[in-house]
CSV table of C-alpha atoms in Angstrom, one decimal:
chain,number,residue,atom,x,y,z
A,1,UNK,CA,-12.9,-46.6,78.5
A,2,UNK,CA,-13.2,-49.8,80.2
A,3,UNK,CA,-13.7,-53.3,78.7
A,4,UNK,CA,-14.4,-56.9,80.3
A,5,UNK,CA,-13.4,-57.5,83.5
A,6,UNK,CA,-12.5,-53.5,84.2
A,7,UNK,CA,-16.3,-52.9,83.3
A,8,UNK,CA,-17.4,-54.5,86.1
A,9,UNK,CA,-15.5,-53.7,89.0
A,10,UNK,CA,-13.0,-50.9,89.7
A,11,UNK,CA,-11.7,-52.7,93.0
A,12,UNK,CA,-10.8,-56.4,92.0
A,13,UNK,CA,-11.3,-56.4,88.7
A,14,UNK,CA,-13.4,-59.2,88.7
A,15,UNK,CA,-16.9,-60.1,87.6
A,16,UNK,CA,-19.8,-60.9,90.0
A,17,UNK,CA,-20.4,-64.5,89.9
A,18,UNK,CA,-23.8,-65.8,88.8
A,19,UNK,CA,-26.7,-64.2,90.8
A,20,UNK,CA,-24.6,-61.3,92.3
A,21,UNK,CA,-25.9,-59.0,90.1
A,22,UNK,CA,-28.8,-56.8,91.6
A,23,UNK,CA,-31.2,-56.2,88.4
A,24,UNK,CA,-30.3,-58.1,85.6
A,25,UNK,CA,-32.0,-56.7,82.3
A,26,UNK,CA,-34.0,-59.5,80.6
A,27,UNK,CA,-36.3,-59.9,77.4
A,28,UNK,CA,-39.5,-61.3,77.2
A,29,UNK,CA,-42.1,-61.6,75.0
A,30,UNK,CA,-45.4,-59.3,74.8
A,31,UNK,CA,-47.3,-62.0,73.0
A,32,UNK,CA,-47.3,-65.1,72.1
A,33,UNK,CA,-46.3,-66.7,76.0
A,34,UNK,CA,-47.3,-67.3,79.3
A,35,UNK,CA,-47.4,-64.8,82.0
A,36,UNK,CA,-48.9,-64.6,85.2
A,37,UNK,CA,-49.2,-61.7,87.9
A,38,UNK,CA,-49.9,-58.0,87.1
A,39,UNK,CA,-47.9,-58.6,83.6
A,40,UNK,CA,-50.5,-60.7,82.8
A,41,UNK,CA,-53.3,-58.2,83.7
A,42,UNK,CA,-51.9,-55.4,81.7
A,43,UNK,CA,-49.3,-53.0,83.1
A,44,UNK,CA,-47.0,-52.3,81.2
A,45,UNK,CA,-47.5,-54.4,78.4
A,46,UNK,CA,-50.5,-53.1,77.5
A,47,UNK,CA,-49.0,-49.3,77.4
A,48,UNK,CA,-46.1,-50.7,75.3
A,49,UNK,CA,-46.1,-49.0,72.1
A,50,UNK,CA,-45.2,-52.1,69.9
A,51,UNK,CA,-46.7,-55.3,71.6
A,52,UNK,CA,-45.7,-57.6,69.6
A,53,UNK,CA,-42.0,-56.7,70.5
A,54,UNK,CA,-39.5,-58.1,73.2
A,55,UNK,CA,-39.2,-55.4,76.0
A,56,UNK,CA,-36.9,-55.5,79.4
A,57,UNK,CA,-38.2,-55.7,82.7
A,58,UNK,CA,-35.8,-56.1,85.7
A,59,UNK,CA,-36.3,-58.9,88.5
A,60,UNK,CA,-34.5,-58.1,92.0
A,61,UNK,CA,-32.6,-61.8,91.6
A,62,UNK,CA,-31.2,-61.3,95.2
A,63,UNK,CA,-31.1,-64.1,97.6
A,64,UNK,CA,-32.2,-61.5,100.3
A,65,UNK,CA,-34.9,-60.0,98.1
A,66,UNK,CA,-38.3,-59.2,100.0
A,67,UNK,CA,-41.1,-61.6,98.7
A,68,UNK,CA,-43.0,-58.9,97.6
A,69,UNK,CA,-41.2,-57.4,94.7
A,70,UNK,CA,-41.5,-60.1,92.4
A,71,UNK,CA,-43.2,-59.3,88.5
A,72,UNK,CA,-45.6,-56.7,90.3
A,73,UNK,CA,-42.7,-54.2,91.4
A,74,UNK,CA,-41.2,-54.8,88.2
A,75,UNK,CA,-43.7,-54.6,85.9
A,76,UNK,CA,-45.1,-51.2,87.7
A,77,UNK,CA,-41.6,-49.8,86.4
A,78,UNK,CA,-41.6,-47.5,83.5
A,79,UNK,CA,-40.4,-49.5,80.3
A,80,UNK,CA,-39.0,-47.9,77.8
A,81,UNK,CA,-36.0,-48.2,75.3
A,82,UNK,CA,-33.7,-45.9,77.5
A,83,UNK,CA,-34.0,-48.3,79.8
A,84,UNK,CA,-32.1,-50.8,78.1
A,85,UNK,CA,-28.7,-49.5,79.0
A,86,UNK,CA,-29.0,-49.4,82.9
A,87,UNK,CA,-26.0,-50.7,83.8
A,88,UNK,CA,-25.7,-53.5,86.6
A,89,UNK,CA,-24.8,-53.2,89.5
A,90,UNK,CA,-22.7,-55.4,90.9
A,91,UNK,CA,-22.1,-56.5,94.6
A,92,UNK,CA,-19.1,-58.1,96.5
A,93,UNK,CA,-18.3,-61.6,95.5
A,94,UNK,CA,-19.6,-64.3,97.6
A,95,UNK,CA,-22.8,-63.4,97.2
A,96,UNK,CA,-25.5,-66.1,96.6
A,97,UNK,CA,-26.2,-67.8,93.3
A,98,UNK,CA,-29.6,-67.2,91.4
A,99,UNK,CA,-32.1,-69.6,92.4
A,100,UNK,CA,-33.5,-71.0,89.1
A,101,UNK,CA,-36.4,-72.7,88.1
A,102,UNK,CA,-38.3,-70.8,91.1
A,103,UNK,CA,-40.5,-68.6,89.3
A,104,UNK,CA,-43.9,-68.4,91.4
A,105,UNK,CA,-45.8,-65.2,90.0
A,106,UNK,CA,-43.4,-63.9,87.7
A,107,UNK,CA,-43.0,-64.4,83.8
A,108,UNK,CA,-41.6,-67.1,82.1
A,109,UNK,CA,-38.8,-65.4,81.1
A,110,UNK,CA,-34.8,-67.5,80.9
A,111,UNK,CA,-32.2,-66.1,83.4
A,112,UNK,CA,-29.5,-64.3,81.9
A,113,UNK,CA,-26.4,-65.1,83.6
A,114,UNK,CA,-22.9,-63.5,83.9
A,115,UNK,CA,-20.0,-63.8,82.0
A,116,UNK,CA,-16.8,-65.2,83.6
A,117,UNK,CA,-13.8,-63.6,82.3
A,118,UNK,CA,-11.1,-64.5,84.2
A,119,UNK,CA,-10.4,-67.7,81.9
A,120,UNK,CA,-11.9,-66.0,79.0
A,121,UNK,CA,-12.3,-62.5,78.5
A,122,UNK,CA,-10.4,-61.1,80.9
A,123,UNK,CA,-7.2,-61.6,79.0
A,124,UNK,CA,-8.5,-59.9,75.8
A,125,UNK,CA,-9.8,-56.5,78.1
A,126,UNK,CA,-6.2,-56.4,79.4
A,127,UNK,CA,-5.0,-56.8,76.2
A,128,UNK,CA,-6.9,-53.5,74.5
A,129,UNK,CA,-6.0,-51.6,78.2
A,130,UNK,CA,-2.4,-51.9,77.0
A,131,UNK,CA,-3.1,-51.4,73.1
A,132,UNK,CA,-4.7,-48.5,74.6
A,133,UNK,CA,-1.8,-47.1,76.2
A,134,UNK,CA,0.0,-46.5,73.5
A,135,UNK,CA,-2.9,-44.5,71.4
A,136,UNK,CA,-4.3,-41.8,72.8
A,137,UNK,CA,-7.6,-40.6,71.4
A,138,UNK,CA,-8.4,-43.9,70.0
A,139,UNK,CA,-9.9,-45.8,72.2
A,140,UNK,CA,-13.1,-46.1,69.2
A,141,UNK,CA,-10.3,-47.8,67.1
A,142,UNK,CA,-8.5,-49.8,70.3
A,143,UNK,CA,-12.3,-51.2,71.0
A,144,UNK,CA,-12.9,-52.3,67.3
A,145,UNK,CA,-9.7,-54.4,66.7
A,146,UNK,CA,-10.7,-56.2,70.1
A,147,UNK,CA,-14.4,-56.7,68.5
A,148,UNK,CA,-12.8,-57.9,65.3
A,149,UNK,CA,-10.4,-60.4,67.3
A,150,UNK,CA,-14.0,-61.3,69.3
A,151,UNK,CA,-15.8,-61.8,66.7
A,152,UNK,CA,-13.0,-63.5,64.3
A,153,UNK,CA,-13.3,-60.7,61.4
A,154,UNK,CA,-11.0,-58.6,59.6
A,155,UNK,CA,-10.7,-54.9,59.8
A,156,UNK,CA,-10.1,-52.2,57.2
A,157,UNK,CA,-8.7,-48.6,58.7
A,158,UNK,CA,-9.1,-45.9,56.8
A,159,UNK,CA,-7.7,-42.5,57.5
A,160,UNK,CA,-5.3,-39.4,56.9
A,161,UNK,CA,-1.5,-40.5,57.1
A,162,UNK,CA,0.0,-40.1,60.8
A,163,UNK,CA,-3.4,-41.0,62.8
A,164,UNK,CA,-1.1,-44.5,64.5
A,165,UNK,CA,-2.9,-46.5,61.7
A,166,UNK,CA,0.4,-48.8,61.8
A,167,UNK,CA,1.0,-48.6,65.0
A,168,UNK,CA,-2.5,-49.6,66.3
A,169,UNK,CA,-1.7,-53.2,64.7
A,170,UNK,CA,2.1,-53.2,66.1
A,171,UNK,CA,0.8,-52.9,69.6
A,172,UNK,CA,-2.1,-55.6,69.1
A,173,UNK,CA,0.5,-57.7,67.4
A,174,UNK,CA,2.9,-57.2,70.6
A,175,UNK,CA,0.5,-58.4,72.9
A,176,UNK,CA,-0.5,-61.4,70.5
A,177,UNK,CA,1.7,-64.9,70.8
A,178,UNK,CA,1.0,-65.6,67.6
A,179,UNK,CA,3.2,-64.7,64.7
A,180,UNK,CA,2.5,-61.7,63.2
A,181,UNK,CA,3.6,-60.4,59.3
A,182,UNK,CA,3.8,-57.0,57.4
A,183,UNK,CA,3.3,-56.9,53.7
A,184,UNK,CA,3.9,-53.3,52.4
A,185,UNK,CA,1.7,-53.2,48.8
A,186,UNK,CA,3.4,-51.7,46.0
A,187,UNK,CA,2.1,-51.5,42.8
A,188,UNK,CA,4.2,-54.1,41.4
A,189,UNK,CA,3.7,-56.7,44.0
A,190,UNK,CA,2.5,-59.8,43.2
A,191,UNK,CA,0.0,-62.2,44.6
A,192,UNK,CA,2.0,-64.8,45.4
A,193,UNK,CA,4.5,-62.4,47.5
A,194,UNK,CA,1.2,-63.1,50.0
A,195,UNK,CA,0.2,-66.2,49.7
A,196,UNK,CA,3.3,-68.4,48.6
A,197,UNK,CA,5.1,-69.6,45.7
A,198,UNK,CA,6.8,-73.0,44.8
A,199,UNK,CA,10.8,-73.7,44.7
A,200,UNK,CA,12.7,-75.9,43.1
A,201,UNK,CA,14.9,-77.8,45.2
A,202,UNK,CA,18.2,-78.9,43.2
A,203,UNK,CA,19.3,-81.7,46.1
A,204,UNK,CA,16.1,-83.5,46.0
A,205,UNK,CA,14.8,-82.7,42.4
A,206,UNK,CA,11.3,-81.4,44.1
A,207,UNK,CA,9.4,-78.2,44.4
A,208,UNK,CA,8.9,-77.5,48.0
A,209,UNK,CA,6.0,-74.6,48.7
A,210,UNK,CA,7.5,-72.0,50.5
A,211,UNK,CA,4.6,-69.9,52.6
A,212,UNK,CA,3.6,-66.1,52.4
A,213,UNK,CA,3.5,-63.9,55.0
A,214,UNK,CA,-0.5,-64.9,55.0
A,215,UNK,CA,0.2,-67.7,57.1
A,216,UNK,CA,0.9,-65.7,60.1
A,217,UNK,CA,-2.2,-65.2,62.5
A,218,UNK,CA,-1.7,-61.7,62.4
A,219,UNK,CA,-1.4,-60.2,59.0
A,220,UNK,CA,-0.8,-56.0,58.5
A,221,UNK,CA,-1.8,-55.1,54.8
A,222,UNK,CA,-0.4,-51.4,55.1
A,223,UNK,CA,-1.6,-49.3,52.0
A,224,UNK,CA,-3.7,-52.0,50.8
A,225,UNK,CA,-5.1,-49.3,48.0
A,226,UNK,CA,-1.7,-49.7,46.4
A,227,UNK,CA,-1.6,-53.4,45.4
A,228,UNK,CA,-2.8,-53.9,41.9
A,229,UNK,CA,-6.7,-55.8,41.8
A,230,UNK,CA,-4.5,-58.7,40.7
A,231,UNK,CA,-2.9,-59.2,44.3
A,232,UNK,CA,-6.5,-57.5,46.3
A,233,UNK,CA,-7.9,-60.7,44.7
A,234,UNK,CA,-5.8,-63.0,46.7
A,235,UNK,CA,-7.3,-61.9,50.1
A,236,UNK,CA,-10.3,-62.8,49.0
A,237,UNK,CA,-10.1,-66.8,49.6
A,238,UNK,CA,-7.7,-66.1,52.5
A,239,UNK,CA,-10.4,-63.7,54.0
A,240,UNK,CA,-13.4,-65.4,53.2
A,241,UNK,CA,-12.2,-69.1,54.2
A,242,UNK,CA,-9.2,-68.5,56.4
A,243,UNK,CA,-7.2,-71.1,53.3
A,244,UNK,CA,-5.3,-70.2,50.2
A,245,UNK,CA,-5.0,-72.5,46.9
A,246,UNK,CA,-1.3,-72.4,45.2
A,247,UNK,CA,0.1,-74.4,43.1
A,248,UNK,CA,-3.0,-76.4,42.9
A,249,UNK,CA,-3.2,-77.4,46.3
A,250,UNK,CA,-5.4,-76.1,48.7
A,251,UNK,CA,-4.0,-75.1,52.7
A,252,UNK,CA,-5.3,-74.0,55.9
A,253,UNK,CA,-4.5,-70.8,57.5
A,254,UNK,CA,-3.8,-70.5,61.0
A,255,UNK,CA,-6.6,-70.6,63.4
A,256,UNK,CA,-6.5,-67.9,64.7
A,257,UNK,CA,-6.1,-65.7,61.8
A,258,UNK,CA,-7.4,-61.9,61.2
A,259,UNK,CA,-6.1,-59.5,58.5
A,260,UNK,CA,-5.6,-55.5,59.3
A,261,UNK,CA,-5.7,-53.2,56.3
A,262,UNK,CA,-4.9,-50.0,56.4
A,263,UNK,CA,-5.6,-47.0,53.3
A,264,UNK,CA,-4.7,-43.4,52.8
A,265,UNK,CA,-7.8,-41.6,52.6
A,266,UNK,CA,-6.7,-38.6,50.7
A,267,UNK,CA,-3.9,-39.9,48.4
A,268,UNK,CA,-5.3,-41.3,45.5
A,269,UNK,CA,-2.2,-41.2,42.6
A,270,UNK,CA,-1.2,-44.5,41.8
A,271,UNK,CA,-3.9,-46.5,44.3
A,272,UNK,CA,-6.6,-48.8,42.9
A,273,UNK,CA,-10.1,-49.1,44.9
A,274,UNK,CA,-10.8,-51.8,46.4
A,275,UNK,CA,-14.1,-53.9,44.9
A,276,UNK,CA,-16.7,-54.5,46.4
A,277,UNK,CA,-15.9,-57.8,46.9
A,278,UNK,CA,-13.1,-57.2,48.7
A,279,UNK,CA,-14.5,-54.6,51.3
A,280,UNK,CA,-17.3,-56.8,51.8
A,281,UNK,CA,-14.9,-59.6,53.7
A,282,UNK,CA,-13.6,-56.9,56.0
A,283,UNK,CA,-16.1,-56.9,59.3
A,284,UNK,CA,-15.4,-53.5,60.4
A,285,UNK,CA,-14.3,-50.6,58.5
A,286,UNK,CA,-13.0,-47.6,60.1
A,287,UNK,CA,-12.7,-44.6,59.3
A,288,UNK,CA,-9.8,-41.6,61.4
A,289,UNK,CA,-10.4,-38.3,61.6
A,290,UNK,CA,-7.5,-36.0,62.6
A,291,UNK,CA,-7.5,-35.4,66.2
A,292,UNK,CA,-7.9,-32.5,68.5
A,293,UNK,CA,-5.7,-30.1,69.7
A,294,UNK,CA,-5.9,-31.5,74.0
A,295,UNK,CA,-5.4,-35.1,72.1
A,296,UNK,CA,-2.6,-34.0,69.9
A,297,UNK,CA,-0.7,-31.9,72.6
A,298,UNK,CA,-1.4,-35.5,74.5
A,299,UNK,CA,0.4,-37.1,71.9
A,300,UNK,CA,3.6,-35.0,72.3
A,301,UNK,CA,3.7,-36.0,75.6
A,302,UNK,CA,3.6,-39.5,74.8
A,303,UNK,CA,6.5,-39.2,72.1
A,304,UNK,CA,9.0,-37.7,74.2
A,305,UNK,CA,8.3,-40.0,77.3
A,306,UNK,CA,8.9,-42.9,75.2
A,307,UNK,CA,11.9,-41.4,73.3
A,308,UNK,CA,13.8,-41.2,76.9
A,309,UNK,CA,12.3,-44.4,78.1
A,310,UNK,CA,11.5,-47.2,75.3
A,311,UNK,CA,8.2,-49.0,76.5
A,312,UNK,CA,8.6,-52.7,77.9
A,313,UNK,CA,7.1,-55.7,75.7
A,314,UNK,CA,4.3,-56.9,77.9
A,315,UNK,CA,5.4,-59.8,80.2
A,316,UNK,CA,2.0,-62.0,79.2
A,317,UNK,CA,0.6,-62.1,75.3
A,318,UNK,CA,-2.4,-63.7,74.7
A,319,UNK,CA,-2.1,-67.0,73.0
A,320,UNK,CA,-4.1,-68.6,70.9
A,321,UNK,CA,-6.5,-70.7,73.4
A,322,UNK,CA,-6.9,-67.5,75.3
A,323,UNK,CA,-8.4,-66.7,71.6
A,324,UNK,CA,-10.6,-69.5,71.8
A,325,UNK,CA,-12.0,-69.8,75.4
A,326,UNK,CA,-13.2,-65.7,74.5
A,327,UNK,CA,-14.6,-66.7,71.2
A,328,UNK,CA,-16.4,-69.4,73.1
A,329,UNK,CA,-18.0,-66.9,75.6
A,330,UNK,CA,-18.5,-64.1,72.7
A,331,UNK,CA,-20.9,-67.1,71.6
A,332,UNK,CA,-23.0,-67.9,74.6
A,333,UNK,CA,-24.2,-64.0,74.3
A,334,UNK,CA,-27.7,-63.8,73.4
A,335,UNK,CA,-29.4,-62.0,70.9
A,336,UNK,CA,-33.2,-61.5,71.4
A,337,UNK,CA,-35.5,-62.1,68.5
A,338,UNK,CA,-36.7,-58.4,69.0
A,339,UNK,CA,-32.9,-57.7,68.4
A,340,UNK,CA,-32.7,-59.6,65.6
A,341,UNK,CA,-35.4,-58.3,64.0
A,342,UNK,CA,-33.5,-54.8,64.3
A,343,UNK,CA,-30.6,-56.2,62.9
A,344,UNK,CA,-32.3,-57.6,60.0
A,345,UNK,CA,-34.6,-54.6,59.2
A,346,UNK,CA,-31.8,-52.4,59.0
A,347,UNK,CA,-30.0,-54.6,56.2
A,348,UNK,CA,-33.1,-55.2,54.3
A,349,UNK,CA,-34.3,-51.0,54.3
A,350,UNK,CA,-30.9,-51.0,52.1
A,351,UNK,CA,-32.7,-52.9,49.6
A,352,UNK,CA,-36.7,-51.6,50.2
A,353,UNK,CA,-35.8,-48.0,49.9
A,354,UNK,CA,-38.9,-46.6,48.1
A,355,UNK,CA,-40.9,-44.7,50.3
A,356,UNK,CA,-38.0,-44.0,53.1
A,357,UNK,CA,-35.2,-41.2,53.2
A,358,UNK,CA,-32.9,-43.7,51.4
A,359,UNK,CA,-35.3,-44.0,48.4
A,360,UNK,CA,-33.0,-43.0,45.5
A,361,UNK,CA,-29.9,-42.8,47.3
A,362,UNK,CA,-28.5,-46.4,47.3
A,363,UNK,CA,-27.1,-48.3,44.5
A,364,UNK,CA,-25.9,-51.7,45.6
A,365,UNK,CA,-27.6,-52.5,49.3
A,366,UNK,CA,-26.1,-54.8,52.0
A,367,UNK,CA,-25.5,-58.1,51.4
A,368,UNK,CA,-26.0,-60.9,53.8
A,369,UNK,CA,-22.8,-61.1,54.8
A,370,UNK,CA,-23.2,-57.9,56.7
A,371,UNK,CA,-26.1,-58.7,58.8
A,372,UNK,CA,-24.3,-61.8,59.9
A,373,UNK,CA,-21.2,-59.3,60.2
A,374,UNK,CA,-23.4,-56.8,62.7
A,375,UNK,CA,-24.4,-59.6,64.9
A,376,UNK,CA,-21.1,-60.8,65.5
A,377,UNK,CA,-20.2,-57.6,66.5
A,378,UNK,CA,-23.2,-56.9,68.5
A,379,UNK,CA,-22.4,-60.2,70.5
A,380,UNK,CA,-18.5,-59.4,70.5
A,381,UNK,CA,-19.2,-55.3,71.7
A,382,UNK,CA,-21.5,-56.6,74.3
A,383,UNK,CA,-19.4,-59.5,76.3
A,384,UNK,CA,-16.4,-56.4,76.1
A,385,UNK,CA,-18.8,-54.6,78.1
A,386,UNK,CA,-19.7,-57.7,80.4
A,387,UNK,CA,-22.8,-58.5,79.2
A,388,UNK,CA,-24.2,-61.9,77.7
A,389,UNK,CA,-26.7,-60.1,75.8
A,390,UNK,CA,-27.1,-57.6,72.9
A,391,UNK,CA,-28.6,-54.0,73.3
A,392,UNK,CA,-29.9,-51.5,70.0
A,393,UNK,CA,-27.2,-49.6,71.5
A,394,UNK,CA,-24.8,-52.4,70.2
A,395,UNK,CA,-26.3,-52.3,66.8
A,396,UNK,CA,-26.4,-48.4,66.9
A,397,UNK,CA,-23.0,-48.0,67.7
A,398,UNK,CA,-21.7,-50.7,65.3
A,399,UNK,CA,-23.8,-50.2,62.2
A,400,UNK,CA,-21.8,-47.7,60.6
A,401,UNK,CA,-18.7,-49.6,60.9
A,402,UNK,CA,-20.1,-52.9,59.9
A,403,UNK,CA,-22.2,-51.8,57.0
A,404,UNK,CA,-21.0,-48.3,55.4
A,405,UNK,CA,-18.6,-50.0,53.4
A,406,UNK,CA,-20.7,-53.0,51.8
A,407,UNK,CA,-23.1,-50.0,50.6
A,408,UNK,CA,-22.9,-47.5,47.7
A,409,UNK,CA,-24.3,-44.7,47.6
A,410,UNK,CA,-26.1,-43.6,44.3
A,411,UNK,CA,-25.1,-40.6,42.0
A,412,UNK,CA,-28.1,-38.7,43.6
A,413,UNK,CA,-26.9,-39.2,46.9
A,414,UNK,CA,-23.0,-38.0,45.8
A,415,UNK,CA,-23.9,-34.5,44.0
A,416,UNK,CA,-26.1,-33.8,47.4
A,417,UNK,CA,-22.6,-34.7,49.0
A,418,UNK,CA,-23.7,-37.7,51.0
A,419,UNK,CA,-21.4,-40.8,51.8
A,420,UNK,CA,-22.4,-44.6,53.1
A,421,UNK,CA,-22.1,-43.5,56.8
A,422,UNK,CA,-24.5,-40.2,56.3
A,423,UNK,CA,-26.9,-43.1,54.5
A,424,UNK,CA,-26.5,-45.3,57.3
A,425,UNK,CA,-27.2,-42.0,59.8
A,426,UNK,CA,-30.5,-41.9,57.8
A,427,UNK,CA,-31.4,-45.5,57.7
A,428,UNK,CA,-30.9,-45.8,62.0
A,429,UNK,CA,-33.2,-42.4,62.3
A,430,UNK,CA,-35.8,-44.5,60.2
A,431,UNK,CA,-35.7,-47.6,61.5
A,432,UNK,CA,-36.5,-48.0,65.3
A,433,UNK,CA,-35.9,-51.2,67.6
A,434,UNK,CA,-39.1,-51.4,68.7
């Protein structure tokens, strides 16, 4: 799989500047604005199932672009929701810029203009290419922690033991130049073995703080299910508000800062589930299945190169700013109401289940926090794919990571053997984007 800046171009690795990009996807509005030329007169928008929605149309944005296939070449197009995935197609680089503001007999619709990744996201879609190397079959897993790092959430991986839970995080931490900090949970561990403790210092007569390995930007929490709710409890300020209150006194985490967790799916002696609280301040939860046997016999291969030749650390790590300018574009990526909507009906048919094929099956619904937790995503998935806009394929392929885990299912839905993501299978066959 490629991200960013691979996305785009196999050759250079570069993005098309602004206007090199041949049909650019854009949303406008069925009702409620403007239009002149044949989208006025009917067309498509008039054979739209749902007028009321936002639909694409493409625009040939070309300098070189005949006069005549303006909104009426366009708008004669088929539109429909498979349509939303077309990729772009991108031409050689010094190609002319989008002339804006010209819009003689089209629709009032906003230009959507190109990411530049070579300041800003660039660096992260090298940085998952080389996580990547070193996993093989988990480039789902490789694409979330670079989402979560996007979108400036925490992840929870869940999975069978010897699925490179561990060793996902050591790689991202390798190519991080940020401090990074393992805290193995043990049942008698204690919360302020994370988060700090005061000592007495005989020469001066003073307690000095001294801090837990939660002020690192990158923090591992391996076997998270093994830490008594006592010490689960103090991620949940650290988490929530990137800070953590000791001693009375209240201190700032690093910026950036993003806690991994990882859990043993099938072991469940001497663990302690996590509350809800607690899963509900991870953004993405994963769950590992084990792998095949092409991906496994893969795997060998991988083991026994590396045992005669130890991989080299990576000559570049991404530093914090790096984090920054990419969090900065991850912003600028726009979410059309219509997508919105989507977003938000999906969190709310967790709470309005009578009459739907989740009637009956949910206990506690989604909260808030994960329909704010989707759109980051959304916005984070689509500028990996070097886009400044969101797709329902963004919110299709995310919403069982970002919501399974702030849902429980009902006692019904156990004894018929269904779990959050079946529920969440359901709830994206019943509610549509358009």
């Amino acid at each position: 799989m490629k991200w960013g800046t691979s996305a785009w171009s196999e050759q250079n690795g570069t993005l098309p500047r602004n206007g090199c990009a041949q049909e650019v996807p854009v949303f406008v509005q069925a009702a409620g604005v403007r239009r002149s030329g044949s989208a006025r007169r009917g067309g498509q928008a008039s054979a739209w199932p749902h007028p009321q929605r936002a639909f694409p149309i493409c625009h040939d944005r070309r300098p070189n672009a005949p006069r005549n296939q303006g909104t009426r070449a366009a708008s004669s197009q088929s539109v429909t929701p498979d349509r939303l995935d077309r990729p772009r197609k991108s031409c050689q680089a010094g190609g002319g810029s989008a002339r804006r503001g010209r819009r003689s007999g089209r629709s009032e619709v906003e230009d959507i203009q190109t990411i530049e990744p070579a300041d800003a996201l660039g660096p992260v879609a090298a940085l998952a290419d080389q996580v990547a190397t070193g996993l093989i079959g988990h480039e789902h897993l490789v694409e979330r922690l670079a989402i979560a790092l996007l979108a400036g959430g925490h992840v929870l991986i869940e999975g069978p033991p010897g699925l490179a839970k561990t060793r996902a995080v050591k790689r991202l931490a390798a190519g991080l130049a940020g401090s990074f900090a393992r805290i193995q949970c043990t049942p008698d561990l204690m919360p302020s073995d994370m988060t700090g403790t005061q000592v007495f210092r005989p020469d001066s007569g003073r307690f000095d703080f001294l801090p837990g390995p939660l002020f690192h930007e990158l923090v591992l929490v391996d076997e998270i299910n093994r830490a008594p709710p006592k010490v689960q409890s103090a991620l949940l300020e650290a988490m929530a508000e990137a800070q953590v209150t000791a001693g009375g006194v209240t201190r700032k985490l690093p910026d950036p800062f993003m806690v991994v967790a990882t859990q043993n799916s099938i072991e469940h002696e001497g663990t302690f589930p996590l509350p809800e609280a607690q899963l509900d301040r991870f953004l993405l939860h994963l769950n590992l299945s084990l792998p095949g046997a092409e991906v496994e016999r893969a795997i060998l291969d991988l083991v026994e190169q590396e045992d005669r030749a130890p991989p080299v650390p990576p000559a570049h790590r991404l530093g914090a700013g790096a984090i920054h300018a990419a969090r900065a574009a991850v912003a600028r990526v726009t979410l059309a109401p219509a997508l919105k909507d989507f977003i938000v009906r999906l969190v709310v048919a967790t709470r309005e289940a009578q009459g739907t094929p989740l009637e009956g099956l949910v206990e506690h619904p989604v909260s808030p926090r994960g329909t704010l937790a989707l759109a980051a995503s959304v916005r984070a998935r689509a500028a990996l794919r070097g886009r400044d806009y969101g797709l329902p394929e963004d919110v299709e392929a995310l919403a069982a990571d970002a919501l399974s885990h702030r849902m429980i299912p009902s006692w019904r839905a156990t004894s018929e053997g269904l779990g959050a993501r079946d529920l969440v299978a359901r709830l994206l066959d019943h509610v549509r984007p358009w």
